Coordinates of C-alpha atoms and ligand atoms in Angstrom, one line a residue:
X1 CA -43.6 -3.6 -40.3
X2 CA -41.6 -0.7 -41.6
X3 CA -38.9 -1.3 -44.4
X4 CA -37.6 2.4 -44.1
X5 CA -34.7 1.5 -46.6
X6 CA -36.8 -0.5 -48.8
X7 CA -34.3 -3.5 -48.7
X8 CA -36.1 -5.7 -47.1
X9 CA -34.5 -9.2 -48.2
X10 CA -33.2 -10.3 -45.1
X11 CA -35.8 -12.0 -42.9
X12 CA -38.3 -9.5 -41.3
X13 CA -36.8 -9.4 -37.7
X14 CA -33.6 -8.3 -36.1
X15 CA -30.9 -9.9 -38.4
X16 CA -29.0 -11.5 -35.6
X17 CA -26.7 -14.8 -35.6
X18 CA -24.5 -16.0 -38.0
X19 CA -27.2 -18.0 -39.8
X20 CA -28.7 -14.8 -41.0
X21 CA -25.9 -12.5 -42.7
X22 CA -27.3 -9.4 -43.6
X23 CA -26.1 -7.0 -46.9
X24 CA -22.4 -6.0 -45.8
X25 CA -22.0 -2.3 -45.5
X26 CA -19.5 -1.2 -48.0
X27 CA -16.2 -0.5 -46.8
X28 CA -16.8 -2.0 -43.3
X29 CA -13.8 -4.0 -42.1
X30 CA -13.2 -7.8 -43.1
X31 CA -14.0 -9.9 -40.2
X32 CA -11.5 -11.5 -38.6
X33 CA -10.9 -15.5 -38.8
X34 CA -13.4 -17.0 -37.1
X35 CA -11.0 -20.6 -36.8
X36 CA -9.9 -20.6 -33.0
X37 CA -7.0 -22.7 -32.1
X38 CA -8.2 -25.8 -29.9
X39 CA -8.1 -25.5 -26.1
X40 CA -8.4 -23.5 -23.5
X41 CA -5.5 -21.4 -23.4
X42 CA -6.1 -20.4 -27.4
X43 CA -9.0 -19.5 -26.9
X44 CA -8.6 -17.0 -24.2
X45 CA -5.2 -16.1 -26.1
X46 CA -6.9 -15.7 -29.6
X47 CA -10.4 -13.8 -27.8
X48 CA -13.8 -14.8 -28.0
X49 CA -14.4 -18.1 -29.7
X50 CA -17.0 -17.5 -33.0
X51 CA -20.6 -17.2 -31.0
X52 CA -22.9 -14.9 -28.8
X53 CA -19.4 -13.7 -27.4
X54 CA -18.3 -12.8 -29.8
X55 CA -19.0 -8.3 -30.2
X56 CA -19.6 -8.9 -34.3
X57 CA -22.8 -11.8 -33.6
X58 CA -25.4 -9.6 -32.2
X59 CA -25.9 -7.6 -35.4
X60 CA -29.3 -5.9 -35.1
X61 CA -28.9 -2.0 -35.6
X62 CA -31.9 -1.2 -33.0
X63 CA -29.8 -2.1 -30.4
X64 CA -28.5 0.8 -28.3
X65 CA -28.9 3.2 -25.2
X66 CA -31.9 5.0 -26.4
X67 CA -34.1 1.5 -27.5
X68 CA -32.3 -0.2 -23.8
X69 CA -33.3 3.1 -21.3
X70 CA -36.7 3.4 -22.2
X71 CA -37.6 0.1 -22.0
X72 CA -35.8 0.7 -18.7
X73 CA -37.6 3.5 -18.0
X74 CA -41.1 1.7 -18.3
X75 CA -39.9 -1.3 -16.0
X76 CA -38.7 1.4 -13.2
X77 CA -41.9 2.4 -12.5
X78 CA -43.6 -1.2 -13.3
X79 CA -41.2 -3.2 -11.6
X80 CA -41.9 -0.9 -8.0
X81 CA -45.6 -1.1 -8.6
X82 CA -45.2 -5.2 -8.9
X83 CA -43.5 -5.3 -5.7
X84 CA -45.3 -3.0 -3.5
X85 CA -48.7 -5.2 -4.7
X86 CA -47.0 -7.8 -4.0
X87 CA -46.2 -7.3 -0.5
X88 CA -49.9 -6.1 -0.1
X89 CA -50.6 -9.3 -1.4
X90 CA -49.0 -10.9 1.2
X91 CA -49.9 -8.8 4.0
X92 CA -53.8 -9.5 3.4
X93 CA -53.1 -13.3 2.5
X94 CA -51.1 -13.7 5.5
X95 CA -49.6 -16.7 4.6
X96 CA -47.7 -19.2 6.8
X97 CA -44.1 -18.0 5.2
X98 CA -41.2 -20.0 6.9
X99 CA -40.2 -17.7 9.6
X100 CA -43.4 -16.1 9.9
X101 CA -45.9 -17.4 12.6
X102 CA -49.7 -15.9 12.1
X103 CA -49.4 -12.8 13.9
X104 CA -49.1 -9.8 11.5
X105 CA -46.3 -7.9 13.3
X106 CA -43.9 -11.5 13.2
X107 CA -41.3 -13.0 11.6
X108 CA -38.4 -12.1 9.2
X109 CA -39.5 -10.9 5.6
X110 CA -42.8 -10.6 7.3
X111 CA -41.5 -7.5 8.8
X112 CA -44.0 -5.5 7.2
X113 CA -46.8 -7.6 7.9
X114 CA -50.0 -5.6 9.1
X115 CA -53.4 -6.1 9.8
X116 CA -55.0 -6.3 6.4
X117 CA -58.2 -3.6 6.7
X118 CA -61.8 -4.0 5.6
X119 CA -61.7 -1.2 3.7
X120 CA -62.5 0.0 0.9
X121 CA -64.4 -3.2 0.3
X122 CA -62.5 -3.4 -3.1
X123 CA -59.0 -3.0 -1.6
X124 CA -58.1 -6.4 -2.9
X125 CA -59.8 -6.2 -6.0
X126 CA -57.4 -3.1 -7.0
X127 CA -54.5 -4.3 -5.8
X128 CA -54.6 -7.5 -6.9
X129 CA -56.0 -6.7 -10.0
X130 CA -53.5 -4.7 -10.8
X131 CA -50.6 -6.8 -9.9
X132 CA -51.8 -9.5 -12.0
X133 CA -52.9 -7.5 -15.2
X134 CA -49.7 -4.9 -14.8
X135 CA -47.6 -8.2 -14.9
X136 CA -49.3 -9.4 -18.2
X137 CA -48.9 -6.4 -19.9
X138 CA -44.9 -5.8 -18.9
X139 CA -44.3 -8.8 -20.3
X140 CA -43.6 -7.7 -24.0
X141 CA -41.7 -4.7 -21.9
X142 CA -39.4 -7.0 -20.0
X143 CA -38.7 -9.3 -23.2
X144 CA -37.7 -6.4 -25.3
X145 CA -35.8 -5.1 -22.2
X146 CA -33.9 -8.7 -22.1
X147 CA -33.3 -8.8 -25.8
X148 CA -31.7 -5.3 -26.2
X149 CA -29.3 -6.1 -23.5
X150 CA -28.4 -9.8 -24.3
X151 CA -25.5 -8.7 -25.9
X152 CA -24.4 -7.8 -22.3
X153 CA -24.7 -11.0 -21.1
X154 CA -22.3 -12.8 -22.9
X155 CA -19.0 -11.5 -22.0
X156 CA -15.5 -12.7 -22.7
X157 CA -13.7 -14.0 -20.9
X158 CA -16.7 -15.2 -18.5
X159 CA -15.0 -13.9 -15.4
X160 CA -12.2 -11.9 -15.5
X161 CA -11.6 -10.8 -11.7
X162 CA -13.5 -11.3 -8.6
X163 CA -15.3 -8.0 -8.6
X164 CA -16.2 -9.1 -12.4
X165 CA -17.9 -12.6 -11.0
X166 CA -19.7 -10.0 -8.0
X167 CA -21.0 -8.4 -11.1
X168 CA -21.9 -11.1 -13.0
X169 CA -23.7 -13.1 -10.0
X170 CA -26.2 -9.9 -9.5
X171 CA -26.7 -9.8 -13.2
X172 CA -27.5 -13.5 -13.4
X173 CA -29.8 -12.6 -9.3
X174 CA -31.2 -9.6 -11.9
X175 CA -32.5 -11.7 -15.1
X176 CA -32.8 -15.1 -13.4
X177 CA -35.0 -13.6 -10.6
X178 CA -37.1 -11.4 -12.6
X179 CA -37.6 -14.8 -15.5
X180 CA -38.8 -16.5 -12.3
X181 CA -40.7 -14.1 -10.8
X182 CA -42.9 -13.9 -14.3
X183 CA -42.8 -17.4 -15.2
X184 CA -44.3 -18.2 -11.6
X185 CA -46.8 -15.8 -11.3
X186 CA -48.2 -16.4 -15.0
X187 CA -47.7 -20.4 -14.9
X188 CA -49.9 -19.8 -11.3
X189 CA -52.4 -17.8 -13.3
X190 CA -52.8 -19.6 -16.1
X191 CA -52.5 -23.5 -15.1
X192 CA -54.5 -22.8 -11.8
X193 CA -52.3 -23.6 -8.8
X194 CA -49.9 -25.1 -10.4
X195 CA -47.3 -25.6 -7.7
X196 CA -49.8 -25.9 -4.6
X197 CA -49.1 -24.9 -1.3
X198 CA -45.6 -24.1 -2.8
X199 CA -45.8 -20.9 -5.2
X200 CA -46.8 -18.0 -2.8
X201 CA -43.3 -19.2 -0.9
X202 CA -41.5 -19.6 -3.7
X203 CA -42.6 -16.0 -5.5
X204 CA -42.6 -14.2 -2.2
X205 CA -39.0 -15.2 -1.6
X206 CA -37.8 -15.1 -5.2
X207 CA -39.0 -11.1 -5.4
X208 CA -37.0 -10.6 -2.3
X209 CA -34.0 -11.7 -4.2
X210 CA -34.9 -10.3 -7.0
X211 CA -35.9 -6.7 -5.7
X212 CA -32.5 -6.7 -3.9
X213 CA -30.6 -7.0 -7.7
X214 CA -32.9 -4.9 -8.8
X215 CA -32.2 -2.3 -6.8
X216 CA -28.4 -2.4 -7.1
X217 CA -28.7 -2.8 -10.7
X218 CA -31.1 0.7 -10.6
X219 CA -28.6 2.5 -8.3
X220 CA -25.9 1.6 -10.6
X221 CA -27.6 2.6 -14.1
X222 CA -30.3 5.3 -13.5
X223 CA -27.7 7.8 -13.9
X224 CA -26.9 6.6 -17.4
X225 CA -30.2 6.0 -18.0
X226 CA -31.5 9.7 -17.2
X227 CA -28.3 10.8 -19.3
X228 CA -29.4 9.3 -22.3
X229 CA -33.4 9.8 -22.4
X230 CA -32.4 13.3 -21.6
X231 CA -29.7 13.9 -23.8
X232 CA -31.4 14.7 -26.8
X233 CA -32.0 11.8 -28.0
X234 CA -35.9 11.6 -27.7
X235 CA -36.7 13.0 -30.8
X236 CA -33.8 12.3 -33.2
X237 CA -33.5 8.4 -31.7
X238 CA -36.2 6.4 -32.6
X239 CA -35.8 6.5 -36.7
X240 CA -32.5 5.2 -35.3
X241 CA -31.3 2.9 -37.9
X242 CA -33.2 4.7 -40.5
X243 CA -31.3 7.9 -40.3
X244 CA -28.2 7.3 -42.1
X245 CA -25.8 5.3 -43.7
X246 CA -24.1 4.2 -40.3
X247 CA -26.7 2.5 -39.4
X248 CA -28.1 4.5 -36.0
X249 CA -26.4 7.5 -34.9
X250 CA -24.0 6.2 -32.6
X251 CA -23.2 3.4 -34.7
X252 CA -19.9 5.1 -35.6
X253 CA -19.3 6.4 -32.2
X254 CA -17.8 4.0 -30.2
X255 CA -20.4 2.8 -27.6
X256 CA -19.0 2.8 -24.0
X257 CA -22.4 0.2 -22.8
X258 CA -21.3 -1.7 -25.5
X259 CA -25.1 -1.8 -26.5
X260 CA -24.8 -1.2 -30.0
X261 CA -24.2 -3.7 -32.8
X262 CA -20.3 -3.2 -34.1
X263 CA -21.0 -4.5 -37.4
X264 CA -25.1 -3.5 -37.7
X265 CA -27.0 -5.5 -40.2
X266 CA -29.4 -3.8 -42.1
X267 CA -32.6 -2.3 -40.8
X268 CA -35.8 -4.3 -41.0
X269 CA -37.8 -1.9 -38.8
X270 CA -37.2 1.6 -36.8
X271 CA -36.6 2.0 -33.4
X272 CA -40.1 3.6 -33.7
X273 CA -41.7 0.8 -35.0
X274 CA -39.9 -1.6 -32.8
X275 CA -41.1 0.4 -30.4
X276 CA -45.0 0.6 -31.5
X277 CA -44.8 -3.6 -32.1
X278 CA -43.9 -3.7 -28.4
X279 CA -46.4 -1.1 -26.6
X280 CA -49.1 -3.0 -29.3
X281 CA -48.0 -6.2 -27.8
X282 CA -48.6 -4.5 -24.2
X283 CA -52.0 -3.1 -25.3
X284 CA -53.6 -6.3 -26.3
X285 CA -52.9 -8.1 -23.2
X286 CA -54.2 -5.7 -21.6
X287 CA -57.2 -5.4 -23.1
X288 CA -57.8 -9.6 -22.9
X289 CA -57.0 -9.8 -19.3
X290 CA -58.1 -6.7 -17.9
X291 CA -61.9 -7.6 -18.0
X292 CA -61.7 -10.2 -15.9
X293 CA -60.3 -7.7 -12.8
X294 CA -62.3 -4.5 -14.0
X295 CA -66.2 -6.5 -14.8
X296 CA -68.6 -5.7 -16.6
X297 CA -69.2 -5.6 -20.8
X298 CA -65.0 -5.7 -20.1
X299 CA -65.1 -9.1 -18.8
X300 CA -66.1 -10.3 -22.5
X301 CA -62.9 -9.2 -23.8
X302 CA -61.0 -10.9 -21.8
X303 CA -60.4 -14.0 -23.9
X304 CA -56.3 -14.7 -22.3
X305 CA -57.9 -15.3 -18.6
X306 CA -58.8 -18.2 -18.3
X307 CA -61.5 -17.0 -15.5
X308 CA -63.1 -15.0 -18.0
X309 CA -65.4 -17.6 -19.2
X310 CA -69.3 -16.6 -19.1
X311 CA -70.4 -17.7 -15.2
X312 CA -73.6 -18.5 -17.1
X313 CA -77.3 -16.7 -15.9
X314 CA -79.3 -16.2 -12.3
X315 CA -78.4 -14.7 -9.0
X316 CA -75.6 -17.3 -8.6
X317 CA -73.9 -16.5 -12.0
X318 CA -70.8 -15.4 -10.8
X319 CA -67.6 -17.1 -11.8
X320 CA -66.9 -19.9 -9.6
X321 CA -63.5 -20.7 -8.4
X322 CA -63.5 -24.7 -7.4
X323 CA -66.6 -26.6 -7.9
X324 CA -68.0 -29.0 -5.1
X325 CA -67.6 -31.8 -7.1
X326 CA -63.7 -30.3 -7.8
X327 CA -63.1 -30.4 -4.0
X328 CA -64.5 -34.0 -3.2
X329 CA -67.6 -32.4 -1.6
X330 CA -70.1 -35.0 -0.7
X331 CA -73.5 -34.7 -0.6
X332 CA -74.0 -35.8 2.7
X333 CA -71.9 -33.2 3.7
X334 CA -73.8 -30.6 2.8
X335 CA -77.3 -32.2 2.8
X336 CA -79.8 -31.9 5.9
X337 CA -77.4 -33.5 8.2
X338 CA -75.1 -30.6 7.7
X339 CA -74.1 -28.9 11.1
X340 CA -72.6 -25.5 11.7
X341 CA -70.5 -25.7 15.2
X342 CA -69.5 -22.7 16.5
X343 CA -66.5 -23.1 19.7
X344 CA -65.7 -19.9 22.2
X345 CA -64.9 -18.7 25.5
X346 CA -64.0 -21.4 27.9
X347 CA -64.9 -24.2 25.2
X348 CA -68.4 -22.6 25.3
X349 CA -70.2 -24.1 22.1
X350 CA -73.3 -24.1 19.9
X351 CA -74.4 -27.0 17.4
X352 CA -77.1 -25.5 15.2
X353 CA -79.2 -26.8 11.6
X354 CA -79.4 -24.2 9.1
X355 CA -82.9 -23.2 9.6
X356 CA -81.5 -22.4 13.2
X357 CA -78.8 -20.0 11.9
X358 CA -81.4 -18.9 9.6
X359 CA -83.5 -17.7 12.8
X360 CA -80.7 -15.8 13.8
X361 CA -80.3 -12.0 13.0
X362 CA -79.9 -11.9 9.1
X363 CA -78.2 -9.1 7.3
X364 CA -76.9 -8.0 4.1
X365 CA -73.6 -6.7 2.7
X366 CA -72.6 -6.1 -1.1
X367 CA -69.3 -7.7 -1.6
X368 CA -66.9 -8.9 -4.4
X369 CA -65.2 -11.9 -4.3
X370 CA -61.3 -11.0 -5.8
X371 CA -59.2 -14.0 -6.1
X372 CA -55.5 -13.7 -5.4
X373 CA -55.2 -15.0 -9.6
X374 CA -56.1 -11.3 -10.6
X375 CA -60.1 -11.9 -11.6
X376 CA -62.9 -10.7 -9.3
X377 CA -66.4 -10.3 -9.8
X378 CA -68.3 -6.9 -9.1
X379 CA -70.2 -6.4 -5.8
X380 CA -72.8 -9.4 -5.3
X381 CA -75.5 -8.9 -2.5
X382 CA -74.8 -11.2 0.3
X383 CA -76.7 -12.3 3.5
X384 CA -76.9 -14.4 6.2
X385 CA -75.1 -13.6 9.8
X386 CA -72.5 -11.5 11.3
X387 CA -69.3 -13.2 12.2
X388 CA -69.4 -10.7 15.4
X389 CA -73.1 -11.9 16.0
X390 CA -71.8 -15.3 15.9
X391 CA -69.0 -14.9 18.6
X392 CA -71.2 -12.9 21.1
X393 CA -73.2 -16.5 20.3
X394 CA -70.6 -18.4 22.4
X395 CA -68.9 -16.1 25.0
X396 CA -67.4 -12.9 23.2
X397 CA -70.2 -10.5 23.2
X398 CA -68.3 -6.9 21.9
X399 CA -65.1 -8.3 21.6
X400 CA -64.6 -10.7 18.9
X401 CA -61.5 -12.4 18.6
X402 CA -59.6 -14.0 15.4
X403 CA -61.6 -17.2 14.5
X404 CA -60.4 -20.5 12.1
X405 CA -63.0 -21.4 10.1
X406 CA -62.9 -25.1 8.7
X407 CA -65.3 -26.5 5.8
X408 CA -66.5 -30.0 4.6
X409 CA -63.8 -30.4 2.5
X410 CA -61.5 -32.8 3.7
X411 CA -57.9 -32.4 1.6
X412 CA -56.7 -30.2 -1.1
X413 CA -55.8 -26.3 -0.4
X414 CA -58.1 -23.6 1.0
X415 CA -60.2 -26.0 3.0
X416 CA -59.8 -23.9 6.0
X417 CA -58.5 -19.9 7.1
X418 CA -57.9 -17.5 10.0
X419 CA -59.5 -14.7 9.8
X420 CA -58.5 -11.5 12.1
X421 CA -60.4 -9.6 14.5
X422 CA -60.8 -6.9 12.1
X423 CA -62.1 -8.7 9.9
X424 CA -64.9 -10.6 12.3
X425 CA -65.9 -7.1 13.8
X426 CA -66.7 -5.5 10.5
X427 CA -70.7 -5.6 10.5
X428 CA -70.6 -6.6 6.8
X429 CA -68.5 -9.6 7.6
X430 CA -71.2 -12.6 7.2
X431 CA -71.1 -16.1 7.5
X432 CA -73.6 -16.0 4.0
X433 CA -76.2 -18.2 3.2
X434 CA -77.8 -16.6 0.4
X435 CA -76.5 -14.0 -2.4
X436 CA -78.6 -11.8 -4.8
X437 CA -81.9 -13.3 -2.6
X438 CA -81.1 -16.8 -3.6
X439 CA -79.9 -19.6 -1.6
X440 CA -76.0 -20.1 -1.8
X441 CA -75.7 -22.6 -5.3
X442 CA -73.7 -25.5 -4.2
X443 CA -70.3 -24.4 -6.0
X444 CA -70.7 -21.2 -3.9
X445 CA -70.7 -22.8 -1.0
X446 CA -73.8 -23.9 -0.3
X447 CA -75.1 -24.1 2.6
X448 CA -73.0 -21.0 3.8
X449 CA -69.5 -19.4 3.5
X450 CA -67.9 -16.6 4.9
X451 CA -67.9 -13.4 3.0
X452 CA -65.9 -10.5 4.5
X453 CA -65.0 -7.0 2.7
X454 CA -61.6 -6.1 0.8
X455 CA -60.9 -10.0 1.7
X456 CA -58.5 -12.1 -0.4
X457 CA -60.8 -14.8 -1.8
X458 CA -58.8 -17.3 -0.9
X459 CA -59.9 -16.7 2.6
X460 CA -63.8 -16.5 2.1
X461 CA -64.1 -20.3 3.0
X462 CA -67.0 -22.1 1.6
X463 CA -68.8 -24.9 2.8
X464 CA -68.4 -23.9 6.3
X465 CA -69.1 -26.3 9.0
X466 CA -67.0 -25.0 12.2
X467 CA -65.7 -21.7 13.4
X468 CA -63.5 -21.5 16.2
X469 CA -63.5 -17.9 17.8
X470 CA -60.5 -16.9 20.0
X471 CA -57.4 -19.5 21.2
X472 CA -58.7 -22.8 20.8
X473 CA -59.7 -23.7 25.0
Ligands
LIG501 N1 -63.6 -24.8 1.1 C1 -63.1 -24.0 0.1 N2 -63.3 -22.7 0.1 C2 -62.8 -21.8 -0.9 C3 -62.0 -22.3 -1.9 C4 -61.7 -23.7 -1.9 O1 -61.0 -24.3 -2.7 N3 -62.2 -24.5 -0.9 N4 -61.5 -21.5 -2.8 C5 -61.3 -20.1 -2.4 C6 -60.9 -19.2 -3.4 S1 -59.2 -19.3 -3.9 C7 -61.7 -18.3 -4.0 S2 -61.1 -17.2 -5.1 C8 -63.1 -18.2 -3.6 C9 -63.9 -18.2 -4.9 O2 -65.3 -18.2 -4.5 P1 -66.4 -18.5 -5.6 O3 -66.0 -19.8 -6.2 O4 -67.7 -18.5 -4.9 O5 -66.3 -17.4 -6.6 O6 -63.5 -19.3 -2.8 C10 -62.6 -19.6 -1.8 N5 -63.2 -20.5 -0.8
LIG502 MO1 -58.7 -17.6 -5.2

């Protein structure tokens, strides 16, 4: 914390609200009464009523262009990198969006939708990675962002014209959206699935919303924004309210964003520092929530995710997603009288034990498993038997088709998935049966699962017991 002026009575913070009167400035003007007449028509008469509407309440001196652009500045190029992951996100999910059917190239908002590729094999590892941890770590960003503009977001009178209200409704699409859009994603994150079968809809559709004020809010502000981060400021700004007895340098100016405190309280910390707290805020999330994407000696450090416990020892020690007793997964199920059937061409089929599919061809591939929640583990050596191998099985000998994989589990999410024909041609696509030369533990899907490259994990079913290549006959 840095006291520049060495007056540091007031509480350490920014000195708003009338609860918290700061050391008057000397000669600064008497405030006006703060006693409205009653009703309506006084108080639009007599101006805004004593409160956040007031231009005198928001009294911190940090406030201004300088402290607002470049927290702006950082979100312009975070905010763009959210989305575009995002939409990747989607695109190798491939959810079942309203509007959308399965096919990648259908549907409205699904647009964009493409056939998600197999490589790199740690595609989805990166992307989603960093569309998880880049969210975490914006979030001190976005909160300083908010707080430098609130006094923006309390006008008076609430609506003055139409265009005014326009104005206001994409400000409230702006900060509404971009609250949900955080809140979502982190509450997903951290409280595991905590809206099932509902949150990728809701977050998909909320950043469309959201990227749309976004980008009219951009259009409309970059220009000021450039103006000021280039205008000089960069140097001289940040000791901001330390640098004189006005308080900021543009304190005494009048301010035409209205982003600087009329009546500034006394400094408790520089723009600098405010500044440094923030990007220190960033840096700590980053560095416990990063290891859980990244691995290795990183994934100790990352005490805030709450996948980042230690998966414990031996060639299944991986972190597990659901458990088998989690999911309702019975023994039975899984036992000796498990069954892998396998439907094709012209409702060609094959019922076979799992010593039979472990007669078949076996082969390896070394694969992460990357979660759409932002952890995944590094590459773990899988084997067992190619999804293509398993088609040409039933009728579709070099030219595998989609194929719906089910599992034992009988309710809950991710019990089942489509996989496309890119995926099921990829020679290190596997239904696995083994990883790291031991047998599949039972909370990795023992007695197999499928395990295909730069796949959402989401979609690597465990527990397999059916796989249904091509149209259903
Ligand atoms: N049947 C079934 N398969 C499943 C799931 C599930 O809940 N049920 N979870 C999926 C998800 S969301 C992930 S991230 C991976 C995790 O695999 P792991 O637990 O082996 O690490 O399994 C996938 N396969
Ligand atoms: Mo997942």
């Amino acid at each position: 914390m840095n006291e520049e002026h060495g007056r540091g009575r007031g509480p350490v913070g920014p000195g708003d609200g009338p609860t918290a009167p700061a050391p008057r400035r000397a000669g600064s003007a008497a405030r006006p009464s703060t006693d409205p007449r009653p009703g309506i028509a006084g108080l639009l008469r007599d101006g805004p009523p004593a409160g956040p509407t007031r231009p005198g309440f928001w009294r911190s001196p940090l406030r201004g262009p300088w402290l607002t652009s470049v927290f702006g500045a950082l979100l312009l190029v975070g905010i763009p990198l959210m989305f575009v992951t995002g939409l990747l996100s989607y695109a190798a999910y491939n959810p079942d969006l309203g509007g959308n059917d399965k096919t990648p190239d259908r549907g409205w908002l699904g647009f964009y939708l493409f056939s998600w590729p197999t490589d790199p094999h740690w595609l989805y590892r990166l992307t989603q990675g960093v569309h998880v941890t880049l969210g975490i770590v914006l979030i001190p960003v976005l909160l300083a962002k908010l707080w430098s503009v609130v006094p923006r977001l309390f006008t008076w009178p609430p609506v003055k014209s139409v265009s005014h209200a326009l104005e206001r409704l994409s400000v409230l699409l702006l900060v509404g959206g971009v609250l949900f859009e955080f809140a979502t994603g982190l509450l997903n994150v951290q409280l595991d699935y905590l809206f099932p079968g509902s949150f990728y809809t809701l977050h998909f559709y909320g950043a469309w919303v959201f990227i749309g004020a976004f980008v009219v809010h951009v259009v409309l502000r970059i220009p000021f924004m450039l103006r000021t981060l280039r205008g000089g400021g960069l140097r001289a700004e940040p000791r901001g309210p330390a640098t004189g007895p006005a308080g900021g340098s543009t304190a005494r100016q009048p301010d035409p964003t209205r982003l600087t405190a009329p009546e500034p309280a006394a400094p408790t910390i520089s723009r600098r520092g405010a500044l440094g707290m923030v990007g220190a805020g960033s840096l700590v999330l980053l560095a416990m929530t990063a290891g859980q994407s990244i691995g290795g000696s990183w994934r100790a450090t990352a005490l805030l995710a709450p996948r980042g416990q230690d998966p414990g020892p031996g060639p299944n020690g991986f972190q597990v997603n659901k458990t088998a007793a989690g999911v309702g997964i019975r023994a039975q199920d899984v036992g000796p009288a498990w069954r892998l059937v396998v439907r094709g061409r012209g409702g060609r089929e094959r019922v076979l034990t799992r010593a039979q599919v472990l007669a078949l061809p076996q082969h390896g591939a070394a694969l992460p498993i990357a979660c759409v929640e932002g952890w995944s583990t590094e590459d773990q050596r899988w084997s067992g038997v190619r999804l293509r191998d398993l088609a040409a099985l039933v009728g579709f000998p070099d030219d595998a088709p989609d194929v719906f994989v089910a599992s034992a589990q009988r309710s809950g999410s991710f019990r089942s998935t489509t996989l496309r024909a890119n995926q099921v041609r990829d020679a290190r696509s596997l239904l696995a049966l083994k990883v790291n030369g031991a047998d599949l533990s039972p909370d990795h899907g023992y007695p197999a699962r499928v395990i295909v490259p730069a796949n959402p994990g989401v979609h690597n079913t465990k527990w397999v017991t059916t796989l249904v290549f091509g149209d259903p006959a």
